[in-house]
Short mmCIF file of C-alpha atoms in Angstrom, two decimals:
data_model
loop_
_atom_site.label_atom_id
_atom_site.label_comp_id
_atom_site.label_asym_id
_atom_site.label_seq_id
_atom_site.Cartn_x
_atom_site.Cartn_y
_atom_site.Cartn_z
CA UNK A 1 -5.74 4.60 -82.85
CA UNK A 2 -2.91 7.08 -82.75
CA UNK A 3 0.42 6.38 -81.07
CA UNK A 4 3.34 8.73 -80.44
CA UNK A 5 6.63 8.01 -78.76
CA UNK A 6 9.08 10.70 -77.61
CA UNK A 7 12.02 10.91 -75.23
CA UNK A 8 11.79 13.73 -72.68
CA UNK A 9 15.03 14.96 -71.05
CA UNK A 10 13.78 14.54 -67.47
CA UNK A 11 13.32 11.71 -64.96
CA UNK A 12 10.07 9.68 -64.97
CA UNK A 13 9.13 11.41 -61.67
CA UNK A 14 9.50 14.90 -63.14
CA UNK A 15 7.67 13.90 -66.33
CA UNK A 16 4.88 12.40 -64.22
CA UNK A 17 4.45 15.78 -62.49
CA UNK A 18 4.26 17.55 -65.84
CA UNK A 19 1.69 15.03 -67.09
CA UNK A 20 -0.55 14.92 -64.03
CA UNK A 21 -0.42 18.15 -61.95
CA UNK A 22 -3.10 20.55 -63.17
CA UNK A 23 -0.82 23.62 -62.92
CA UNK A 24 1.86 21.85 -64.96
CA UNK A 25 -0.62 20.51 -67.51
CA UNK A 26 -1.80 24.06 -68.17
CA UNK A 27 1.76 24.81 -69.37
CA UNK A 28 1.61 22.51 -72.40
CA UNK A 29 -1.70 20.74 -72.93
CA UNK A 30 -3.69 23.55 -74.47
CA UNK A 31 -6.25 23.81 -71.68
CA UNK A 32 -7.00 23.24 -68.02
CA UNK A 33 -7.44 19.74 -66.62
CA UNK A 34 -9.04 19.11 -63.24
CA UNK A 35 -8.74 15.69 -61.70
CA UNK A 36 -7.74 13.72 -58.64
CA UNK A 37 -5.39 10.87 -59.49
CA UNK A 38 -7.63 8.07 -58.32
CA UNK A 39 -9.04 5.26 -60.42
CA UNK A 40 -12.67 6.02 -61.12
CA UNK A 41 -12.27 9.74 -60.31
CA UNK A 42 -13.86 12.28 -62.66
CA UNK A 43 -11.91 14.27 -65.23
CA UNK A 44 -12.84 17.75 -66.41
CA UNK A 45 -11.06 19.41 -69.30
CA UNK A 46 -11.54 22.94 -70.55
CA UNK A 47 -9.60 23.54 -73.76
CA UNK A 48 -8.22 26.96 -74.70
CA UNK A 49 -10.15 26.59 -77.98
CA UNK A 50 -13.49 26.07 -76.18
CA UNK A 51 -13.38 22.26 -76.36
CA UNK A 52 -14.89 20.96 -73.12
CA UNK A 53 -14.64 17.36 -72.02
CA UNK A 54 -15.64 15.10 -69.17
CA UNK A 55 -14.01 11.82 -68.36
CA UNK A 56 -12.93 9.17 -65.90
CA UNK A 57 -9.50 8.10 -64.63
CA UNK A 58 -9.02 4.42 -65.43
CA UNK A 59 -5.53 3.50 -64.23
CA UNK A 60 -2.84 5.21 -62.13
CA UNK A 61 0.68 3.90 -61.54
CA UNK A 62 2.79 6.89 -60.43
CA UNK A 63 5.76 7.63 -62.72
CA UNK A 64 4.79 4.60 -64.86
CA UNK A 65 1.34 4.68 -66.36
CA UNK A 66 -1.83 6.77 -66.57
CA UNK A 67 -4.98 5.94 -68.45
CA UNK A 68 -8.13 7.99 -68.74
CA UNK A 69 -11.18 8.12 -70.89
CA UNK A 70 -12.91 11.32 -72.02
CA UNK A 71 -15.69 12.63 -74.24
CA UNK A 72 -16.90 16.03 -75.43
CA UNK A 73 -19.62 17.77 -73.42
CA UNK A 74 -19.93 20.90 -75.56
CA UNK A 75 -22.30 21.38 -78.46
CA UNK A 76 -19.88 19.70 -80.85
CA UNK A 77 -20.38 16.02 -80.24
CA UNK A 78 -18.91 15.07 -83.61
CA UNK A 79 -16.15 13.25 -81.79
CA UNK A 80 -17.03 10.51 -79.37
CA UNK A 81 -15.36 9.02 -76.36
CA UNK A 82 -11.73 8.01 -76.53
CA UNK A 83 -9.18 6.51 -74.21
CA UNK A 84 -5.79 8.13 -73.61
CA UNK A 85 -2.84 6.30 -72.12
CA UNK A 86 0.60 7.50 -71.06
CA UNK A 87 3.41 5.00 -70.52
CA UNK A 88 6.67 6.27 -69.01
CA UNK A 89 9.88 4.25 -69.26
CA UNK A 90 13.36 5.26 -68.08
CA UNK A 91 15.73 5.94 -70.97
CA UNK A 92 19.44 6.85 -71.24
CA UNK A 93 18.48 10.38 -72.20
CA UNK A 94 15.61 10.77 -69.75
CA UNK A 95 12.20 9.18 -70.07
CA UNK A 96 10.52 7.59 -73.04
CA UNK A 97 6.88 8.60 -73.18
CA UNK A 98 4.38 6.65 -75.24
CA UNK A 99 1.03 8.33 -75.80
CA UNK A 100 -1.89 6.44 -77.28
CA UNK A 101 -5.42 7.59 -77.95
CA UNK A 102 -8.08 5.32 -79.35
CA UNK A 103 -11.75 5.89 -80.05
CA UNK A 104 -14.16 3.73 -78.08
CA UNK A 105 -17.42 4.56 -79.78
CA UNK A 106 -18.58 5.26 -83.31
CA UNK A 107 -18.47 8.83 -84.51
CA UNK A 108 -21.65 10.88 -84.44
CA UNK A 109 -22.07 10.27 -88.18
CA UNK A 110 -21.92 6.51 -87.61
CA UNK A 111 -24.63 6.83 -84.97
CA UNK A 112 -27.00 7.91 -87.71
CA UNK A 113 -30.20 9.39 -86.31
CA UNK A 114 -28.99 9.68 -82.74
CA UNK A 115 -29.49 13.08 -81.20
CA UNK A 116 -26.56 14.95 -79.68
CA UNK A 117 -27.91 14.21 -76.24
CA UNK A 118 -28.16 10.49 -76.99
CA UNK A 119 -24.60 10.36 -78.21
CA UNK A 120 -23.37 12.16 -75.09
CA UNK A 121 -25.13 9.63 -72.91
CA UNK A 122 -23.67 6.90 -75.03
CA UNK A 123 -20.15 8.34 -74.60
CA UNK A 124 -20.51 8.41 -70.84
CA UNK A 125 -21.79 4.86 -70.88
CA UNK A 126 -19.08 3.58 -73.24
CA UNK A 127 -16.38 5.20 -71.10
CA UNK A 128 -17.55 3.93 -67.76
CA UNK A 129 -18.80 0.54 -68.90
CA UNK A 130 -16.33 -1.90 -67.28
CA UNK A 131 -16.22 -4.40 -70.14
CA UNK A 132 -15.25 -1.66 -72.59
CA UNK A 133 -12.83 0.14 -70.28
CA UNK A 134 -10.97 -3.07 -69.53
CA UNK A 135 -10.11 -3.88 -73.14
CA UNK B 1 -21.07 -12.67 -98.90
CA UNK B 2 -23.78 -10.55 -97.27
CA UNK B 3 -24.01 -6.84 -98.01
CA UNK B 4 -22.05 -4.89 -95.40
CA UNK B 5 -24.30 -3.12 -92.93
CA UNK B 6 -22.57 -0.23 -91.16
CA UNK B 7 -21.52 -1.86 -87.89
CA UNK B 8 -23.03 -0.24 -84.82
CA UNK B 9 -21.12 -1.92 -81.98
CA UNK B 10 -19.28 0.50 -79.66
CA UNK B 11 -15.85 -0.20 -81.14
CA UNK B 12 -16.80 0.37 -84.78
CA UNK B 13 -14.02 2.87 -85.43
CA UNK B 14 -11.57 0.53 -83.77
CA UNK B 15 -12.66 -2.15 -86.24
CA UNK B 16 -11.80 0.20 -89.10
CA UNK B 17 -8.28 0.71 -87.76
CA UNK B 18 -7.83 -3.03 -87.26
CA UNK B 19 -8.95 -3.68 -90.84
CA UNK B 20 -6.53 -1.04 -92.13
CA UNK B 21 -3.59 -2.42 -90.15
CA UNK B 22 -2.92 -5.07 -92.83
CA UNK B 23 -0.90 -3.91 -95.87
CA UNK B 24 -2.70 -6.23 -98.32
CA UNK B 25 -6.05 -4.84 -97.20
CA UNK B 26 -4.80 -1.28 -97.65
CA UNK B 27 -3.69 -2.16 -101.19
CA UNK B 28 -7.05 -3.74 -101.99
CA UNK B 29 -8.82 -0.66 -100.69
CA UNK B 30 -6.52 1.53 -102.72
CA UNK B 31 -7.22 -0.55 -105.83
CA UNK B 32 -10.97 -0.33 -105.33
CA UNK B 33 -10.81 3.42 -104.67
CA UNK B 34 -8.89 3.88 -107.92
CA UNK B 35 -10.77 1.50 -110.21
CA UNK B 36 -14.24 1.37 -108.71
CA UNK B 37 -16.19 -1.80 -107.82
CA UNK B 38 -14.47 -5.08 -108.75
CA UNK B 39 -14.92 -8.79 -108.12
CA UNK B 40 -12.59 -10.90 -105.98
CA UNK B 41 -11.42 -12.70 -109.14
CA UNK B 42 -10.50 -9.42 -110.86
CA UNK B 43 -8.69 -8.22 -107.74
CA UNK B 44 -6.81 -11.51 -107.25
CA UNK B 45 -5.41 -11.27 -110.81
CA UNK B 46 -3.17 -8.41 -109.70
CA UNK B 47 -1.89 -10.10 -106.54
CA UNK B 48 0.55 -12.87 -105.68
CA UNK B 49 -2.13 -14.33 -103.38
CA UNK B 50 -4.99 -16.75 -104.01
CA UNK B 51 -8.52 -15.63 -104.78
CA UNK B 52 -9.49 -17.29 -101.51
CA UNK B 53 -7.09 -15.07 -99.54
CA UNK B 54 -8.43 -11.99 -101.31
CA UNK B 55 -11.99 -13.01 -100.42
CA UNK B 56 -10.95 -13.27 -96.76
CA UNK B 57 -9.42 -9.78 -96.80
CA UNK B 58 -12.51 -8.38 -98.53
CA UNK B 59 -14.59 -9.97 -95.77
CA UNK B 60 -12.56 -8.16 -93.08
CA UNK B 61 -12.89 -4.84 -94.92
CA UNK B 62 -16.65 -5.41 -95.34
CA UNK B 63 -17.05 -6.28 -91.64
CA UNK B 64 -15.42 -2.94 -90.79
CA UNK B 65 -17.97 -1.21 -93.01
CA UNK B 66 -15.26 -0.05 -95.44
CA UNK B 67 -16.67 -1.98 -98.41
CA UNK B 68 -20.12 -2.84 -99.61
CA UNK B 69 -20.90 -5.68 -101.97
CA UNK B 70 -23.45 -6.33 -104.69
CA UNK B 71 -24.21 -9.66 -106.29
CA UNK B 72 -24.05 -9.62 -110.09
CA UNK B 73 -25.00 -12.99 -111.52
CA UNK B 74 -22.56 -15.47 -110.00
CA UNK B 75 -20.00 -12.87 -108.94
CA UNK B 76 -19.97 -10.34 -106.11
CA UNK B 77 -18.61 -6.87 -106.78
CA UNK B 78 -16.99 -4.90 -103.96
CA UNK B 79 -16.97 -1.12 -103.73
CA UNK B 80 -15.53 1.39 -101.26
CA UNK B 81 -17.80 3.12 -98.72
CA UNK B 82 -16.09 6.53 -98.65
CA UNK B 83 -17.64 7.95 -95.45
CA UNK B 84 -16.31 5.18 -93.26
CA UNK B 85 -12.76 5.65 -94.41
CA UNK B 86 -13.08 9.39 -94.13
CA UNK B 87 -14.34 9.16 -90.53
CA UNK B 88 -11.43 7.01 -89.40
CA UNK B 89 -8.66 8.85 -91.23
CA UNK B 90 -10.04 12.27 -90.29
CA UNK B 91 -10.07 11.25 -86.63
CA UNK B 92 -6.49 9.99 -86.82
CA UNK B 93 -5.25 13.11 -88.59
CA UNK B 94 -6.98 15.51 -86.21
CA UNK B 95 -6.19 13.76 -82.93
CA UNK B 96 -2.65 12.94 -84.08
CA UNK B 97 -1.94 16.57 -84.93
CA UNK B 98 -3.27 17.69 -81.54
CA UNK B 99 -0.83 15.32 -79.78
CA UNK B 100 2.06 16.44 -81.99
CA UNK B 101 1.46 20.01 -80.80
CA UNK B 102 1.02 18.97 -77.17
CA UNK B 103 4.16 16.83 -77.11
CA UNK B 104 6.22 19.61 -78.66
CA UNK B 105 4.92 21.99 -75.97
CA UNK B 106 5.54 19.35 -73.29
CA UNK B 107 9.15 19.00 -74.43
CA UNK B 108 9.63 22.76 -74.05
CA UNK B 109 7.80 22.68 -70.72
CA UNK B 110 9.97 19.96 -69.14
CA UNK B 111 13.06 21.76 -70.47
CA UNK B 112 12.04 24.77 -68.41
CA UNK B 113 11.39 22.54 -65.36
CA UNK B 114 14.98 21.30 -65.32
CA UNK B 115 16.60 24.73 -65.49
#
């Protein structure tokens, strides 16, 4: 799992806009994200570098917390599904943002003889499977 | 101690990170990477912990697929499984770097929002 914590010099509400509105996301994320902010809603990501991902929104608490799960849909399935979470907390200098991303399935190499298609199916299953998503 | 099969449950990579979260386990892994396969008794000689505690840590590392073990007479020798470690650390390095870039860009982006 990776974890990063930074303080952004804006209010939680402004930071939330930057983190969740597709036009704002395009300004810093390195790609286009399409989503509706509803739990269970689909996520589509098209990276500037060609990386394409699908996903699902898992938790939405405006200006507080966002969690989504995503997995690659391109030809490069070497990376599996992972879960991303944003936590926003008011801070003297603005808003403290904690980003975490953790893998929720073995890497393609760990899947051994699985075909690319199998591992994509597995990613979708691992992401949407309630008992995994809830952990 | 059974030989470590590569775990195939959905959170296998998570298990690797959990195993690596403990400093003693990281040192043991480091030791085994440097010196090659060793027994729990040999490893315990260099530590201020009991052989029993070392065996427990080796068990956690084996369960995460980071070590494999071979019985040699009455002793079991533990060795590092390099691919597993490489998978987990490569993922962390790559994904971590991506977020470092994004968060730097986000900081610039919100700076422009305020003005």
